[in-house]
Amino acid sequence: QNGSATIKGVILDSGSPLPGATIYLKSTDYGTTSDFDGKFQISGVKPGSYELLITFMGYSDKVISVNLVQNQVLDLGRIILEASSEALEEVMITALGIKRETKALTYAAQELKGEEMTSARETNITNSLSGRSAGVQVVGGSSGVGSTSLITIRGEGSLIPGQNSPLFVVDGIPINNNTISNRSEGNLETDYGNGAQDINPDDVESMTILKGPNATALYGSRGSNGVILITTKTGKGSRGIGVTYNQNVTFESALRIPKYQNEYGQGAGGEFEFFDGFGGGTNDNIDESWGPRLDGRLVVQHDSPTSSGLRAGDFAVRPRDENGNFTDEATATPWISRPNNIKDFFKTGYTITTNVAVTGGNEDGNLRISYTDLQNEGILPNTDYNRRTYAFNGSYKLKEWLKVSSSVNYINSNSKNRPNNSYGTENIMYLWVWFGRQIDMNSLKDYWQPGLEGLQQFNYNYNWHDNPYFTMFENTNAFDKDRIIGNVKVDINLTDDLTLMLRSGMDYGNDLRVSKRAFSTQRFANGQYREDMIYSKEQNTDFLLSYSKKINEDFQLGTSFGGNHRKEENRYRRISANSLSVPGIFNFQNAAEPLSKTQFDDTKTVNSLYAFINVSYKNFLFLDITGRNDWSSTLPKNNNSYFYPSVGLSAIVSDMVELPSVISFAKVRAGWAIVGNDTNAYNLRNTFSFDEPFGSEQRVSASSILKNENLKPEESQSYEFGADIRLFSGSVGLDVTYYKSSVKNQILELPVSITSGFQSRIINAGEIENKGIEIVLNATPLKLKNSFKWNTAVNFSSNRGTVKKLIDGLDTYQVSENYIQVLAKVGGRVGDVYGTGFVEVNDPNSEFYGQVIHNESGFSLRDPNLKKLGNVNPDFMLGFQNTFSYKGFELGVLFDWRQGGVVNSRTVLIGGTSGMMDFTVVGREDGIISEGVIQNADGSYRPNDVRLSGRDYYWWKYNRGNEEVGMFDASFLKLREVKLSYQIPSKLIHKTPFEAITLSVVGRNLALWTENKHFDPETLSFNGGTVVPGVEDMATPSSKSYGFNLNVKF
Amino acid sequence: TNDFEAINTNPNQPEVVTPNLLLSTVISSTVSRNALTGWNNGNIVSQLTAKINFTGFDRYDWGSESGLWNHYYGNLSEIEQILQISRNETSKNTSYEGIALVLRSWIYSNLTDNWGDVPFSEAIKGQTDGNFTPVYDSQEEIYTGVLADLVTAETLLEQGQPILGGDLLYNGDLLKWRKLTNSLRLRYLMRVSKRKDVSAEIRQIVTEGMIFTSNADNAVLKYAANSQVDSWPISIGRIGGFDEHRLSKTSETLLKDFEDNRLFSWFQPTDNKEDDPNLFAGMLNGLSEDNASTFNGGANNVSRLNQSFFYDAPDAVEAPLMQYAEVQFILAEAAQKGFILEDAKTFYENGVIASFEYWNTSQDFETYLSQEGVAYDGGLETIMTQKWLASFLVGLESWYDFRRTGFPSFIVPGQDNVNNNQVPVRFLYPDNEQTLNTENYQNAVSKMGSDDINVKGWWEK
């Protein structure tokens, strides 16, 4: 540009370059960022007087006044930024979206930047939190991309499984994080994911994790499990038009597949020959691998060719005589091991995410629009997950005193097929615990019998199973979900000190799930067509009046008063045609029997008023007081109003007294809070539920849950103490928090003996105490002049939940039951697991102490008494993040370690009885003696010497009722994330339209170290619609992913 | 907040219903479950059929059968609701009340016969008394209560108030309900007859004659087969589930010895095309998995159950609660024991013929009834053997009879049983009772000695 001037310089931090600092001329569009040498250059500046502003996180802002004349090249030389006495200037978004100085906070909170979650990304943003924040536990789901992730903060305050999720808030609007199950109609559950997974990482500016009730008191009931505040990106700070383009491509493969044996094939007693797959041959009805040794002998198999040109398993089309006997002959084929048959069923999945965002702004306003397209193909054939997100965020200052803003996210997610979970033929992992180890998986790919396409599947067994490819391609569970999360907001500056915010927002979801089952499916001989419609709407309208005033030199006061009206509406419809007239037509008109129908709608309203006061003294002592009152429609008239207060205090010790010079900053904080909680809609009075009619007789069932008209709101009280210390000019930061919370009058659905007429009753009960510590350590162990830098961060947390009290006369609460029972016993730890096992010698003086006792026939004795088998919760969790940067390179490595906890594996138990698992090879030929003792008539013991057949031994020992045998240590260490990125030096792209280009190679969940070799202990199971931890129930393998990320800024 | 109550009123489900809607639920689910129990458990333990796969139950690897326990107690809460509604002044109906008592008695007898001492007097009182940990009553107390309730039921049913729907057993025919009530009294009087003198009461019932007099009186549920939920459950399951059950060696031997045509009604010839197409072959009960699946050269050399009847048709099977034949055999036993003066032989022969008629099986009765082993010889085992055959699918009745009488004596544990060659006499208590009703569970166990499948109940001692 003619006559324009140029400014350049180098940004340094007492000697080493500072890449990434923001440099711009105030009130203009001119600006840039420093490159990895700390250098910057702004060209084409119109001559004039400017203020040059240099900002960088963790450093004090620097302003330089410049006066530019035509064609001047102003070299400012070395500009040294002062490390701000760290964090002092940091601000964090806190409850109700209020920005607070981090140093003033009276509670523990952690903030994650959006970019930490986008290069090595998780499709489900919940997973991105794993290992990154102390006290946050994330358990990834078991159905691949798109599955539910269970997240808990500071342990399980509620004893109700699935009710421990923190509240997710997007731009001030609470959103639902529900997992809605679809059991029933004879279908197994499908995991359609948790609500928060709809959030698109590309649009997230930051996530603040508010952990304890002190931090969340202003959110009321729903904040009692912590709050995750998501702030979406805006165009703020942009000068002119900015465009970013991000491309992420990752490949996924199964992380760990059970170890199967490869020495014996299908059958029983060492014998097998296929005839029709119904038992017409030798053990061809047997779906277990107790058959002949895989020694290459010739055996007729399901895929052996016949003289009629078909496959032996084409029973429905092979020629037959008038007696129904096949008239063609099948030719025996080699009986050989197929070590990779199951492994080969899984494929390499991929996820392609493309994001384009445009920002723009000026002094009065800004906006950002963003489009993101995510396409995933799963590691199971014909499974996918797609998500498109349209995001808009804008604000405009209409008047000096009036600002309007809005953010809207429209998200469409869909899938043509999501895999089924749990135990049964619809789950692919179930098929592998009942399988023939000799089966060539390729032989099943052509899954129709010729001429009977759409009518009759082809399989290796017809008694029990569906062909796995038939299951994946014909029996699909699709969904298509629209979600809109949006708000409009008005900020009014009434006076210099008084502001008013008005806001209304909505989280709207509409999900249509469509399941199809083809003819000849085991469970649906004549097919099935089913739709589940799930509609949810939550509206929140709130206001906040805020006043802040510097009273005198020492005191500053901030106070606010606000209110919120919330209305939740949910509608659920399920309609199913459980048999069809014509194959291949999937709609309700084609139903061959009366439709099965379910309908459930609910509505809930909560009104709230709240106020808070912040007082600061000399900017080193801070006091927070909050109070909130809720009125909930779900509680009885007399108990539907409840108030809860919180008080917090923090002191910057380093500003109050002289500390040794190594301590650059020290703060202590303490807080106390009470949080109330309501319940779900319709928990006060019993109702009858409709069943499907029997013939022409309509039917209803009595409620299995005893409702309660005298419910009270629950109350949780917590204390929190913490310290934030930074050493060596901020190169080491340590934040320690100790907390103790106790929930009283918890509203529980307490399981009761069914002999009382109910399975559970709703009551206020108990006192659950959680206490724990969280340690966050940040350090820069190495920082060299040549710009090499090593940052390390450790997030450690340990939580203990204890049951202090239940109700009078009751000392055990059954948290969940899915083969194992998770019990809360008074005095016991939350998450204790009980189950049955074998009788052991319990005399500590016996030389056989601890050994399993057997009967005279050599079978171990089962103990009908439940025994404690461990605890599902980890003893501690540790995330360990290291970042190495050098010039434009950055290498990040995140380890996630969970120590302790147990998990029950149904795959190992059932695969143990079916001869599938690797360990079942031992003893097949010669039998096996079960380890332990036999009790003599005189009460003494002798070593067991009775040899059982191999099959009897495994059948008895791994019986699925012997939960003890299937228990494994759930401790694991995962290489959660590896990321190597390179930012192309700005001088190389100086002349291009690009402002910055960053290329990354990324990987997630690349390695797993754990006790067992069969499955990932980080797993969930479903039971009756509830997500149950601590059980591996035919879980789809978790996946590792690797790929690259390209980020371009224009 | 004024609209809160309206907002929190459940729009999906009623708070008040009429008893017919509950009665249809109870009858359809419990009676169907009884047939399924007969299929899965009763026929196996009594060796009418045998398991070729998943032989655990057949080998006496028994657990708690908690599903059955939950089913019974679950249905008792619907029965309780019927009782509350039908006893309420405004909705009073003695017929629904009577029917509810009959069904309740039947369920409690099954509960105590399966598990021993169970919650009875304090059970199903969570809502009314706030009792969530009911005490376990002794089997003797339960039977005292069951028999008294049946007497009460009879007087209520006698009043003849009309039934308005929901009666899937008798479609509102109260006379038949009265016959069922008294027939059940006979069943339970005979059950406790080793411990109590029941002769007078049996005599009185026989005199009054309000008992089953033909198969038309049978308490059986007919499947509507409109949809999967009102069809014979085995017919909508996987064929493997049907196929696990086979003709037992015990049944084969007896049915062939007697040239009993029920062989052809219940079973089908082997599938092996090399065999005689009319060959019926049974297998031994209580074999290990390997021995069962390779028995006689494999599955196609062992007879399946009659597939067209028991699997292919959703409504061929009727779910039985009680049949006329059983009543006749009870009377035959009563006469044989001298409880009543009538002729045991007549009752016995009526029972035999009734069973054939029930199964729609043609048989030359004169020949059949005159052959050795069948012809009435005054011995109890002869009666019990025919009663055993007639108990096909009738829940666990043949097991209870075997535990009480030791007949048929040819029921002996299979070679690979894991219960020291004893036929088990009860199920274990469900794990949930240990957790949720701990103290009463422990008291019950200590009264019995241990929670063990070999601990005998009161009436069989």
XYZ file of C-alpha atoms in Angstrom, chain A residues 22 35 86 129 192 213 259 287 376 469 500 577 603 610 624 658 689 699 739 776 802-803 881 890 914 917 964 1041:
28
model
C -1.014 -11.185 20.293
C 6.089 -16.494 15.423
C 1.028 -15.228 37.343
C -12.002 -34.302 30.036
C -27.401 -43.655 21.400
C -21.213 -27.036 45.764
C -8.069 -63.767 23.589
C -22.752 -73.335 19.427
C -17.609 -41.515 11.205
C -23.045 -59.796 8.923
C -29.129 -5.756 34.195
C -44.713 -53.966 14.835
C -43.347 -31.885 32.549
C -30.926 -15.998 44.040
C -18.407 -14.625 48.689
C 6.276 -11.321 53.281
C -49.208 -48.816 33.952
C -54.303 -55.170 30.996
C -13.366 -31.447 50.370
C -3.154 -30.059 40.397
C -19.025 -43.601 52.661
C -22.519 -44.529 53.650
C 0.290 -34.398 30.730
C 4.960 -29.182 20.037
C -18.329 -72.237 25.926
C -11.498 -68.346 25.702
C -16.201 -64.116 42.001
C -7.474 -43.689 17.130
